[in-house]
Coordinates of C-alpha atoms and ligand atoms in Angstrom, one line a residue:
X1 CA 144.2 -116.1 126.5
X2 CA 143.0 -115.8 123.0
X3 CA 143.2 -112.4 121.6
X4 CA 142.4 -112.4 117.3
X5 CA 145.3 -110.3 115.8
X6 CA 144.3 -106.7 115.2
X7 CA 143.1 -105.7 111.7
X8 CA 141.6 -109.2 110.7
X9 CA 145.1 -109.1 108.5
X10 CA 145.7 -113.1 109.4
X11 CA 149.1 -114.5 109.8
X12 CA 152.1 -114.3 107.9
X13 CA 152.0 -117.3 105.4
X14 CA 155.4 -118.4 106.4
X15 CA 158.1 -118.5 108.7
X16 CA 160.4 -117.9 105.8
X17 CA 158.3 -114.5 104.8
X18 CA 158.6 -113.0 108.5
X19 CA 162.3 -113.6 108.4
X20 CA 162.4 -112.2 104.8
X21 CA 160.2 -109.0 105.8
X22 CA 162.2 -108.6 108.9
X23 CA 165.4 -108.5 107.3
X24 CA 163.7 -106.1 104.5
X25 CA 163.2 -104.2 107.8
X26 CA 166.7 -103.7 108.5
X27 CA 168.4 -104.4 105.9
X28 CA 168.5 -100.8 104.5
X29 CA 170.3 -97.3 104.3
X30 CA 171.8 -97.9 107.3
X31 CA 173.9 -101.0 105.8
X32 CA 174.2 -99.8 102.6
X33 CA 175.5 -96.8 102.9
X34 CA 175.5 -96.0 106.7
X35 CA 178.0 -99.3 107.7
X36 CA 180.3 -98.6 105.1
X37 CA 181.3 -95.3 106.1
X38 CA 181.3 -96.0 109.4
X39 CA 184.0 -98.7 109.0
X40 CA 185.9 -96.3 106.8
X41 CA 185.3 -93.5 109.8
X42 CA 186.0 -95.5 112.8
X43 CA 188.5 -98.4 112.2
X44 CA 188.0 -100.9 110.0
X45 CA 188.3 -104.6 111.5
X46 CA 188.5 -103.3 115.1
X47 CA 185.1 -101.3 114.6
X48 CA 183.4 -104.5 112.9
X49 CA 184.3 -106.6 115.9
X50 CA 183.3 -104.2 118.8
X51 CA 180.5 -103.9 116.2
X52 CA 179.8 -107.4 116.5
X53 CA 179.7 -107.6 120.0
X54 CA 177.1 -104.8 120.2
X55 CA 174.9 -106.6 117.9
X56 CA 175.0 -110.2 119.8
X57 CA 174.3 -108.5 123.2
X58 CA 171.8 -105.4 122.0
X59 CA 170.9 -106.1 118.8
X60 CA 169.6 -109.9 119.6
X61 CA 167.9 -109.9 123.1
X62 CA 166.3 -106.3 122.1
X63 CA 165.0 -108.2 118.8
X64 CA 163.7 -111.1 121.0
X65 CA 162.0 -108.9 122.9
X66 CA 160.6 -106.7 120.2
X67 CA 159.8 -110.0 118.6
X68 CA 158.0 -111.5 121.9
X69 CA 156.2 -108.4 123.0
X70 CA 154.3 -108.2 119.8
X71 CA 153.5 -111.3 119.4
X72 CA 152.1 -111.2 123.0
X73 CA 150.2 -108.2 122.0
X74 CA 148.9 -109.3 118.3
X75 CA 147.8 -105.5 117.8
X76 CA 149.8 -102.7 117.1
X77 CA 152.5 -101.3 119.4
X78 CA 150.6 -98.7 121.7
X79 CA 147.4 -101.2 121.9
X80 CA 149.4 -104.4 122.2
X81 CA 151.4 -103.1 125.1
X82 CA 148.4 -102.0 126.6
X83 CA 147.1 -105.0 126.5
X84 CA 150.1 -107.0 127.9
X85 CA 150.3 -104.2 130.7
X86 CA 146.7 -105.2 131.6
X87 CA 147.1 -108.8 131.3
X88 CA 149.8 -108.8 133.6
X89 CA 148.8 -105.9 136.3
X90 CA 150.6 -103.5 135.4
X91 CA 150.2 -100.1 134.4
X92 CA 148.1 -99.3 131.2
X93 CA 150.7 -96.3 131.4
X94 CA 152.9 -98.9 129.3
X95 CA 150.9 -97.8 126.2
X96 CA 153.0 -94.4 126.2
X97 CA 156.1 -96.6 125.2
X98 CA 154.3 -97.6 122.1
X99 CA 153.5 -94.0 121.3
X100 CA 156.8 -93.0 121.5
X101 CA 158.3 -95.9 119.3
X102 CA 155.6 -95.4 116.5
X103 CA 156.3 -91.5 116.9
X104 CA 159.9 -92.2 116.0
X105 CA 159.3 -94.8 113.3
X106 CA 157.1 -92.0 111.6
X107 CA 159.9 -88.9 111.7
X108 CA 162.2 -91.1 110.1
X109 CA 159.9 -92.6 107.4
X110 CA 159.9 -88.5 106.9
X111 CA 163.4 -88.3 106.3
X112 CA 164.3 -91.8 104.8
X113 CA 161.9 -91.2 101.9
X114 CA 163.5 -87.9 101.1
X115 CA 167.3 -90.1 101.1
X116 CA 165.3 -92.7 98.9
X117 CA 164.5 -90.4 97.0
X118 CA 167.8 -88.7 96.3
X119 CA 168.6 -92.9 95.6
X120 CA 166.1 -93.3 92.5
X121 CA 167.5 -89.9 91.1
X122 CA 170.8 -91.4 91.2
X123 CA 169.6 -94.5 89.1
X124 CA 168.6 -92.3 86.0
X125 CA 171.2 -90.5 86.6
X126 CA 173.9 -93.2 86.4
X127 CA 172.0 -95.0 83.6
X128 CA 172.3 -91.6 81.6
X129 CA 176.1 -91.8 81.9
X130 CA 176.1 -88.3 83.5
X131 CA 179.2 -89.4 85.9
X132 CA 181.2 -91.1 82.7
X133 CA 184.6 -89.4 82.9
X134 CA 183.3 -86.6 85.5
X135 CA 186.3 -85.4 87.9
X136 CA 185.4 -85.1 91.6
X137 CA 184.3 -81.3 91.0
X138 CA 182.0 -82.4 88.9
X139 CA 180.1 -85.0 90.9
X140 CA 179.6 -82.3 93.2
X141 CA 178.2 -80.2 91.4
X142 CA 175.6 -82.9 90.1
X143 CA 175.0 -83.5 93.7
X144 CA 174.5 -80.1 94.5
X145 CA 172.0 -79.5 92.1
X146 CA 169.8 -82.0 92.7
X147 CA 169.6 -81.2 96.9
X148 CA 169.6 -77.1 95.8
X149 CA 166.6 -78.2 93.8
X150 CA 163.8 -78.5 96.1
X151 CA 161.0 -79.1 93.4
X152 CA 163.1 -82.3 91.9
X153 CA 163.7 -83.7 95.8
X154 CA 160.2 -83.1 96.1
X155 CA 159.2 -84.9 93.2
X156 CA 161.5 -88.2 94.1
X157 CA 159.8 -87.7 97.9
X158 CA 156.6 -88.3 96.5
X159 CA 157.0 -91.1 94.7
X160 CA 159.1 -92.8 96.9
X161 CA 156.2 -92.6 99.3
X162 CA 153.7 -93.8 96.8
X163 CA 155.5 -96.9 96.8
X164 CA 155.2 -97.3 100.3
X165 CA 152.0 -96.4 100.5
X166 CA 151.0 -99.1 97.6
X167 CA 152.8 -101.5 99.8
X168 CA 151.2 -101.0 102.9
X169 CA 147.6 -100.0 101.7
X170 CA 146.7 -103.7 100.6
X171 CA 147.5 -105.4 103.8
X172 CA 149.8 -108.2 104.8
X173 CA 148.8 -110.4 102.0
X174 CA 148.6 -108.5 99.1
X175 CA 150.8 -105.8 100.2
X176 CA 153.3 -106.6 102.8
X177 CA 154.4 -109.9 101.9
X178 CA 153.9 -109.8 98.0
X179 CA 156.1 -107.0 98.1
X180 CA 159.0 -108.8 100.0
X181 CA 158.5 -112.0 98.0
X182 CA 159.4 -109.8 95.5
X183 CA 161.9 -107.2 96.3
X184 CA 164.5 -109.3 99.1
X185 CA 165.5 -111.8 96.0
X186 CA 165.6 -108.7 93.8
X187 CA 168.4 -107.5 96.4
X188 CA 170.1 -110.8 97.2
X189 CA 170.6 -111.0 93.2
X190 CA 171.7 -107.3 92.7
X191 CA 173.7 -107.7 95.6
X192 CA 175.3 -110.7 94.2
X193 CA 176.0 -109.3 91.0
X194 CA 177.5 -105.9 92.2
X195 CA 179.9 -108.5 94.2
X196 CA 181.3 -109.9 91.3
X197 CA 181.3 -107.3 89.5
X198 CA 183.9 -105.7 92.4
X199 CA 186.0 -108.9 92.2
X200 CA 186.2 -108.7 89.2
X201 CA 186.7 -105.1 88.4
X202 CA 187.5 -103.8 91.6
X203 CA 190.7 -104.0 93.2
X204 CA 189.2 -106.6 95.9
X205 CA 191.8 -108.0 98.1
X206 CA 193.0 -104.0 98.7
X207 CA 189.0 -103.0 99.3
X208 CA 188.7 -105.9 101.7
X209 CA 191.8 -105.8 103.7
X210 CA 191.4 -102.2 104.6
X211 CA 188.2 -102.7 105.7
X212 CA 189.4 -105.6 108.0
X213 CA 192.8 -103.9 108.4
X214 CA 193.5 -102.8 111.7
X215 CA 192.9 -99.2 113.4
X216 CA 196.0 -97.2 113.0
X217 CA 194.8 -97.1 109.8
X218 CA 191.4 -95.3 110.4
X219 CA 191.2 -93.8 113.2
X220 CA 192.8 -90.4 112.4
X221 CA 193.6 -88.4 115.7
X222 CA 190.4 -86.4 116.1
X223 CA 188.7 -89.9 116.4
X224 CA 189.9 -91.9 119.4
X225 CA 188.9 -95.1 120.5
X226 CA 186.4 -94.7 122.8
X227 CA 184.4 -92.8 120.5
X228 CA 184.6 -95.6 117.9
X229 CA 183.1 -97.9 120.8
X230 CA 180.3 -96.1 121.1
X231 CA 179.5 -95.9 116.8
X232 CA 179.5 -99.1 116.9
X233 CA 177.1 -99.4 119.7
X234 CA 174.6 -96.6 118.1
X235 CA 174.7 -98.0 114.0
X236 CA 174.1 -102.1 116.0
X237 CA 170.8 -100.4 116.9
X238 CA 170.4 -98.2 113.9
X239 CA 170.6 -101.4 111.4
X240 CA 168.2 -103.7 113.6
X241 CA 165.7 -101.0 113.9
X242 CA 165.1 -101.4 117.4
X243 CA 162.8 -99.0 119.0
X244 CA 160.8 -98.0 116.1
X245 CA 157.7 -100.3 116.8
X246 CA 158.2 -102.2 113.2
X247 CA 159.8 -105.4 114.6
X248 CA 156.8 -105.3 117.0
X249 CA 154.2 -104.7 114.6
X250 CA 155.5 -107.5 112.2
X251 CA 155.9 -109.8 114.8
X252 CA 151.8 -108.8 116.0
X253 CA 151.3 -111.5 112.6
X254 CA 153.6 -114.3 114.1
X255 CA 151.8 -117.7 114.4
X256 CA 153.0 -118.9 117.8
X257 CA 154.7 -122.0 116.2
X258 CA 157.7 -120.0 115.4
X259 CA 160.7 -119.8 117.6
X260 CA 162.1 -116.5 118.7
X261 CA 164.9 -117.1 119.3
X262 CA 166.2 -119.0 115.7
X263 CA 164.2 -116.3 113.7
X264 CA 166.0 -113.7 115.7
X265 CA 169.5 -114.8 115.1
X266 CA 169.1 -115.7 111.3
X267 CA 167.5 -111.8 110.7
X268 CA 170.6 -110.7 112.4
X269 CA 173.1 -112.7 110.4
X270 CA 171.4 -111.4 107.4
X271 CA 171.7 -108.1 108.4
X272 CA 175.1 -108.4 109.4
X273 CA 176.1 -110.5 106.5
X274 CA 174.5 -107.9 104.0
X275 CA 176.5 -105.2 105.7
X276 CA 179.7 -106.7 105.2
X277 CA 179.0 -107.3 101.9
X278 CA 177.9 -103.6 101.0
X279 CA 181.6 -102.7 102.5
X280 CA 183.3 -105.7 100.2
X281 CA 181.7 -104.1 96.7
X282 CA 182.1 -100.5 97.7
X283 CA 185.9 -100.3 99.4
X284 CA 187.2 -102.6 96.3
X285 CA 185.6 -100.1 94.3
X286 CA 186.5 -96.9 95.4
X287 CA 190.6 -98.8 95.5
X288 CA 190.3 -99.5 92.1
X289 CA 190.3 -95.8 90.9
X290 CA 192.5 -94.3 93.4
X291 CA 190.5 -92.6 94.9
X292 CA 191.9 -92.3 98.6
X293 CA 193.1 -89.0 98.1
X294 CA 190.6 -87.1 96.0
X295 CA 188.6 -84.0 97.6
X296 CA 185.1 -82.5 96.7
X297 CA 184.4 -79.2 96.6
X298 CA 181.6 -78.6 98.6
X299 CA 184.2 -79.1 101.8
X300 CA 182.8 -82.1 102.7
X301 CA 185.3 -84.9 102.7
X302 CA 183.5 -86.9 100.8
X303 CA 186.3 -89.6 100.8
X304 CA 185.3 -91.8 103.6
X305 CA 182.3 -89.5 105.1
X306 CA 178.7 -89.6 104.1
X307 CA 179.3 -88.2 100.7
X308 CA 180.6 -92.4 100.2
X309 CA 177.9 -93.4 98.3
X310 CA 176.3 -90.3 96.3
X311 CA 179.7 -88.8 95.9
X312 CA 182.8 -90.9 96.0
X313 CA 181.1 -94.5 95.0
X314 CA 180.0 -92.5 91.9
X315 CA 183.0 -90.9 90.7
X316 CA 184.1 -94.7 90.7
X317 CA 182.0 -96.1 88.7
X318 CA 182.2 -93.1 86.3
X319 CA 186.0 -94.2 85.3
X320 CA 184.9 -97.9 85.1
X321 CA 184.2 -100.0 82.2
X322 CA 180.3 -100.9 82.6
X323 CA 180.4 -98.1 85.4
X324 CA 177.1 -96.6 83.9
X325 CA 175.1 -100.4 84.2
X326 CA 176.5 -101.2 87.8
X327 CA 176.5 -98.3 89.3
X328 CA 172.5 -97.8 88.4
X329 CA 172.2 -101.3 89.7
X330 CA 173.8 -100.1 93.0
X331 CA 171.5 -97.4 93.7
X332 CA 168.7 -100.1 92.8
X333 CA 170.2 -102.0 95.5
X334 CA 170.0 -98.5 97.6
X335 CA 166.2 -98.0 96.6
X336 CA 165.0 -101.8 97.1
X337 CA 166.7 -101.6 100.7
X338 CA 165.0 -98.6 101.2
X339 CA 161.7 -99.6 100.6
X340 CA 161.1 -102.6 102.6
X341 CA 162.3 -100.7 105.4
X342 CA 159.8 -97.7 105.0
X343 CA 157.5 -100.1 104.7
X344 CA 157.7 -101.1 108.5
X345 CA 158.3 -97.3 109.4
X346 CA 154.7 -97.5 108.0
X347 CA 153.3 -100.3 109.5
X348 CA 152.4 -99.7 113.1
X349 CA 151.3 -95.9 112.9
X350 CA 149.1 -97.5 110.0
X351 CA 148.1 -101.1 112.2
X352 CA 147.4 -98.2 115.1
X353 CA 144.8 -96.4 112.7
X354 CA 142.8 -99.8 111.9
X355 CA 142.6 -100.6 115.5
X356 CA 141.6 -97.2 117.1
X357 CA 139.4 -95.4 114.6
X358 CA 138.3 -98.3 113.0
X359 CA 139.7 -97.0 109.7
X360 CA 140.3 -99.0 106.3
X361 CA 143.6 -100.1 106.2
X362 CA 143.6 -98.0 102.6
X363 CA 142.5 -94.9 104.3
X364 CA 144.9 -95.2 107.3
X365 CA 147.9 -95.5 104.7
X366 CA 146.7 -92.7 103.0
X367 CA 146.7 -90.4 106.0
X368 CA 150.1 -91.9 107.3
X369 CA 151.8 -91.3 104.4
X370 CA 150.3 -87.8 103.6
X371 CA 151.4 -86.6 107.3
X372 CA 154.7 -88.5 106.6
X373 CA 154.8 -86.7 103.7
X374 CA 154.0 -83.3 105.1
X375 CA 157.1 -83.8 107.8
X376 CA 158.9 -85.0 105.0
X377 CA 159.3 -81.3 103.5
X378 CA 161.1 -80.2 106.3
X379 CA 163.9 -82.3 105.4
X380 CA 163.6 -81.5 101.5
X381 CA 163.8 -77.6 102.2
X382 CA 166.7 -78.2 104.7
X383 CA 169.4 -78.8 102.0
X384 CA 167.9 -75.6 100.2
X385 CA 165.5 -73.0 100.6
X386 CA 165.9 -73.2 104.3
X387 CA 169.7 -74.5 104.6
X388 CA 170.3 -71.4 106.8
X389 CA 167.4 -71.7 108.5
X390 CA 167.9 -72.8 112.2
X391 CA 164.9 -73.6 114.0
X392 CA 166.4 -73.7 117.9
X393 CA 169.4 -71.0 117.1
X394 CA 168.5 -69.9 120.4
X395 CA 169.4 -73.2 122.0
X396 CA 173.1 -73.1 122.1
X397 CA 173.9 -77.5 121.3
X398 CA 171.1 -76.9 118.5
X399 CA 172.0 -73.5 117.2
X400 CA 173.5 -75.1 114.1
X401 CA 171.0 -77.8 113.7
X402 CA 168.9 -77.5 110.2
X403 CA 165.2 -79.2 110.7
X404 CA 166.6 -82.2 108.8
X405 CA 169.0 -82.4 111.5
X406 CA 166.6 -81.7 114.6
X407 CA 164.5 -84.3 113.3
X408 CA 167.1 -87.0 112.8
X409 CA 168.7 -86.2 116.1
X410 CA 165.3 -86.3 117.6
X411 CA 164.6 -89.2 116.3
X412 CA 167.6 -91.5 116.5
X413 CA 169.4 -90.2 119.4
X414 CA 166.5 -89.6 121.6
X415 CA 163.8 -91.8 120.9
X416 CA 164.9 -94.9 119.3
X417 CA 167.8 -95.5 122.6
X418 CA 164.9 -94.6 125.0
X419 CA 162.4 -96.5 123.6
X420 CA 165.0 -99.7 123.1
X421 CA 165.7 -99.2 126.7
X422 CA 162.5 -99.3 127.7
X423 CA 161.6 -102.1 125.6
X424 CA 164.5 -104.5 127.0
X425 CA 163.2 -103.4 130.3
X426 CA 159.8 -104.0 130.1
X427 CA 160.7 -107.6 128.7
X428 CA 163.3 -108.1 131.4
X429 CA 162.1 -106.6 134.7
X430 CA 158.3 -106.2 134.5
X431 CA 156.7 -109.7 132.6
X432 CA 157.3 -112.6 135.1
X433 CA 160.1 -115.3 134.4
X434 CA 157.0 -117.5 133.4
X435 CA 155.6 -115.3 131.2
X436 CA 158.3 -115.0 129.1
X437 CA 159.3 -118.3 129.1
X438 CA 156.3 -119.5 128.0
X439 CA 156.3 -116.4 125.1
X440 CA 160.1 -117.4 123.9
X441 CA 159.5 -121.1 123.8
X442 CA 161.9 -122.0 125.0
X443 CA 160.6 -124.0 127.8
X444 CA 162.9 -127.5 126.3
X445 CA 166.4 -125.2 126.4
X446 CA 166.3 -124.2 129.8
X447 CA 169.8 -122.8 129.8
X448 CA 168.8 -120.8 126.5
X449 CA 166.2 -119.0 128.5
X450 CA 168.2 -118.4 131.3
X451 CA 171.1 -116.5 129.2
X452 CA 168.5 -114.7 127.1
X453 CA 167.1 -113.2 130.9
X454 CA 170.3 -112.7 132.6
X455 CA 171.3 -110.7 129.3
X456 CA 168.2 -108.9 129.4
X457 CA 168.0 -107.6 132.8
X458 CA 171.6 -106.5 133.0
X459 CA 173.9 -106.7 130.3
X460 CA 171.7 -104.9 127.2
X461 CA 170.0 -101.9 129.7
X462 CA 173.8 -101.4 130.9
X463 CA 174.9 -100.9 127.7
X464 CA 172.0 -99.1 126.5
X465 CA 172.3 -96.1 128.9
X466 CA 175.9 -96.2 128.0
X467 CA 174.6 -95.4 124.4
X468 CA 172.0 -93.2 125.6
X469 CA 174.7 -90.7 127.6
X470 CA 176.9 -91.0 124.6
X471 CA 174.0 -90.0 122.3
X472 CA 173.2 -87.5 124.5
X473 CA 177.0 -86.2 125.4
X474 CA 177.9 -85.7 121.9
X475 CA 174.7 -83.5 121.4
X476 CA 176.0 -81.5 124.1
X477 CA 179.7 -81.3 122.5
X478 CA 180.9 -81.9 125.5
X479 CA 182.4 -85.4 124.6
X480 CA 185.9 -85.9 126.8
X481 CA 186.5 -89.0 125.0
X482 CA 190.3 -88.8 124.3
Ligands
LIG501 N1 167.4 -100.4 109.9 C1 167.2 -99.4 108.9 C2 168.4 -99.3 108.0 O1 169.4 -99.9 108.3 C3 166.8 -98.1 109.4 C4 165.8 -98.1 110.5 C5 166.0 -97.6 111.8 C6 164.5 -98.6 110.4 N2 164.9 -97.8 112.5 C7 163.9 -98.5 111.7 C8 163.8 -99.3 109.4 C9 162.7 -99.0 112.0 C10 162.5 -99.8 109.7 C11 162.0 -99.6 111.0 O2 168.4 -98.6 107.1

């Protein structure tokens, strides 16, 4: 079975630049400014250990799979699980699956590059000094005029997806991996500075042992317990992106010398490690200038919630010696994150264009991004021109549901779980024990294997439709979680 990889792209050059554009793939908003807040939210060292859990018995076996199945397929998502659907006589029907993951990976490259955006705003905006000595009402109101704004979002939104597109039009080589080589020790160094920087300015030991502190803490008493479970489960998926059709896509340019299963662990360790880290130079931060009790005008509670980062975080740095330098470093921590993950949002609607129409891999980006683009505006006019705007008021769960919110609960509540499932289904239950053995190589550590297929075929799906109904429960607002 010898199938040429789609695109005539080649192979990644190295192990060591798959692992580094994987992590670049998940290593992004959702650790950065997502797992922070969600720690703060849900429970501190009590969330990061259930947390954990999720992400050794989701987040890996789904990333093996996602890992295997492309490189199985060497195209992109829908042909390549056509293709292994054919090979192994089963239904071409498979192909749907890929569909839906690209689908989803392309309404959130809408979104993410209007958050991006917001992101390189923020790092003129802190190098200008405009949060020095700003009280809480103030950062608001900065805030607030750049969302109520929608010709400066749109402006950020387009360049942020003109760096994407740059990145993806010129192919693995020139594109994909030059742009990694670059960028991921760009954000290992700006993360590492931004952690001394809070150890040295922040007030650390207080940042880090509330984050590791334990729940009574957090979990004020509209949150309960179970409902921090299941966070954990859903942001575990969020931060590997599973489901999207980008793991697969990268992994279509894996040489088959490569094992699955070490790559697989180390992307997750970065990820997770990255995560942590994000928590360890924001919390010290934020403990440093008191700001536990502070409130924002616009009603959010921009304490602990997702106003974190473009609220409370800079509000910090604005009463910090060398606030103005760090705090535009952060949000070029935000933006770098941001990018390599957009990136492979990009990739397999792109890789899909080559294959099918026969397209140059310029002209496909082009189109990708311009529809991304166009789906993107949705999202910009949601936080202004159409902030009343409800597009299903007539659906009671959605009635208060702006398009930016349709389309992120559309996106990662529905089709990222489903797809996931799916994925970790097809792996487990549908390809022979053989086939994937052989695919994992893993034929030496038999007992490796074996705990990858029992974990695969029970324990992951099991989980998964737990976070499915959760997803689907707290859509419904019916949630009888105590
Ligand atoms: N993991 C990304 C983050 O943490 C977000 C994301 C979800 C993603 N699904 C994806 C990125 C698919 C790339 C591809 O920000």
């Amino acid at each position: 079975m010898n199938i040429s990889q789609h695109d005539n792209q080649g192979f990644w050059s190295s192990r060591l630049l798959f692992v580094l554009a994987v992590t670049g793939a998940t290593v992004g908003l959702g650790n950065i400014w997502r797992f922070p807040y969600m720690v703060s939210e849900y429970g501190g060292g009590l969330f990061i250990l259930v947390y954990l859990f999720f992400i050794a018995l989701i987040g890996i076996p789904v990333l093996m799979a996602e890992i295997m199945l492309g490189r199985m397929g060497r195209h992109s998502p829908i042909t390549g699980l056509r293709i292994i659907a054919e090979q192994n006589g089963l239904s071409r029907h498979w192909q749907n699956l890929g569909w839906m993951a690209t689908i989803a990976g392309l309404l959130i490259l809408s979104f993410y590059s209007v958050i991006a955006g917001w992101s390189i705003a923020f790092i003129f905006r802190m190098a200008a000094g405009v949060f020095d000595n700003v009280s809480a009402q103030g950062v608001s109101a900065i805030f607030g005029r750049l969302v109520g704004d929608p010709e400066k979002l749109l402006a950020w939104h387009t360049l942020f997806m003109m760096l994407v597109y740059v990145a993806v039009s010129r192919g693995l080589h020139a594109g994909l991996e030059r742009t990694v080589k670059i960028l991921m020790p760009a954000l290992f160094l700006v993360l590492l500075l931004l952690l001394a920087y809070a150890i040295y300015s922040g007030h650390f030991t207080a940042g880090v042992q509330y984050m590791f502190s334990s729940p009574t803490e957090h979990l004020d008493s509209a949150r309960g317990l179970g409902f921090a479970v299941l966070a954990a489960m859903g942001q575990a998926f969020f931060t590997l992106s599973l489901g999207a059709g980008a793991i697969m896509a990268y992994a279509a340019y894996l040489p088959r010398s490569v094992s699955i299963a070490g790559v697989a662990v180390t992307i997750v360790l970065l990820d997770t490690v990255i995560a942590i880290t994000a928590g360890m130079i924001i919390f010290p931060l934020i403990f440093a200038n008191d700001l536990g009790s502070v409130s924002f005008s616009n009603g959010l509670d921009a304490r602990y919630g997702p106003g974190l980062v473009f609220q409370t975080l800079p509000l910090a740095f604005g009463q910090m010696p060398g606030g103005a330098l760090f705090g535009s470093l952060f949000f070029v921590l935000l933006v770098l994150a941001a990018w390599t993950s957009a990136i492979a949002l990009m990739e397999p609607s792109v890789a899909y264009l080559t294959e099918r129409w026969a397209m140059k891999r310029r002209k496909a980006a082009k189109t990708i991004s311009v529809i991304a683009w166009l789906i993107g505006l949705g999202t910009i006019f949601s936080f202004n021109i159409w902030s009343d705007y409800r597009p299903l008021s007539e659906i009671a769960i959605f009635s208060d549901k702006t398009t930016y919110h349709l389309l992120d609960f559309l996106a990662s509540n529905i089709l990222l779980p489903l797809s996931g499932l799916l994925i970790i289904f097809f792996a487990g239950w549908k390809l022979s024990w053989k086939t994937t053995e052989d695919e994992l190589s893993m034929g030496k550590e038999y007992c490796g294997y074996a705990a990858w297929r029992i974990v695969a075929r029970y324990i992951t799906p099991l989980l998964l439709i737990i976070v499915f109904i959760y997803s689907l429960s707290k859509a419904l607002g019916r949630l009888a979680f105590p």
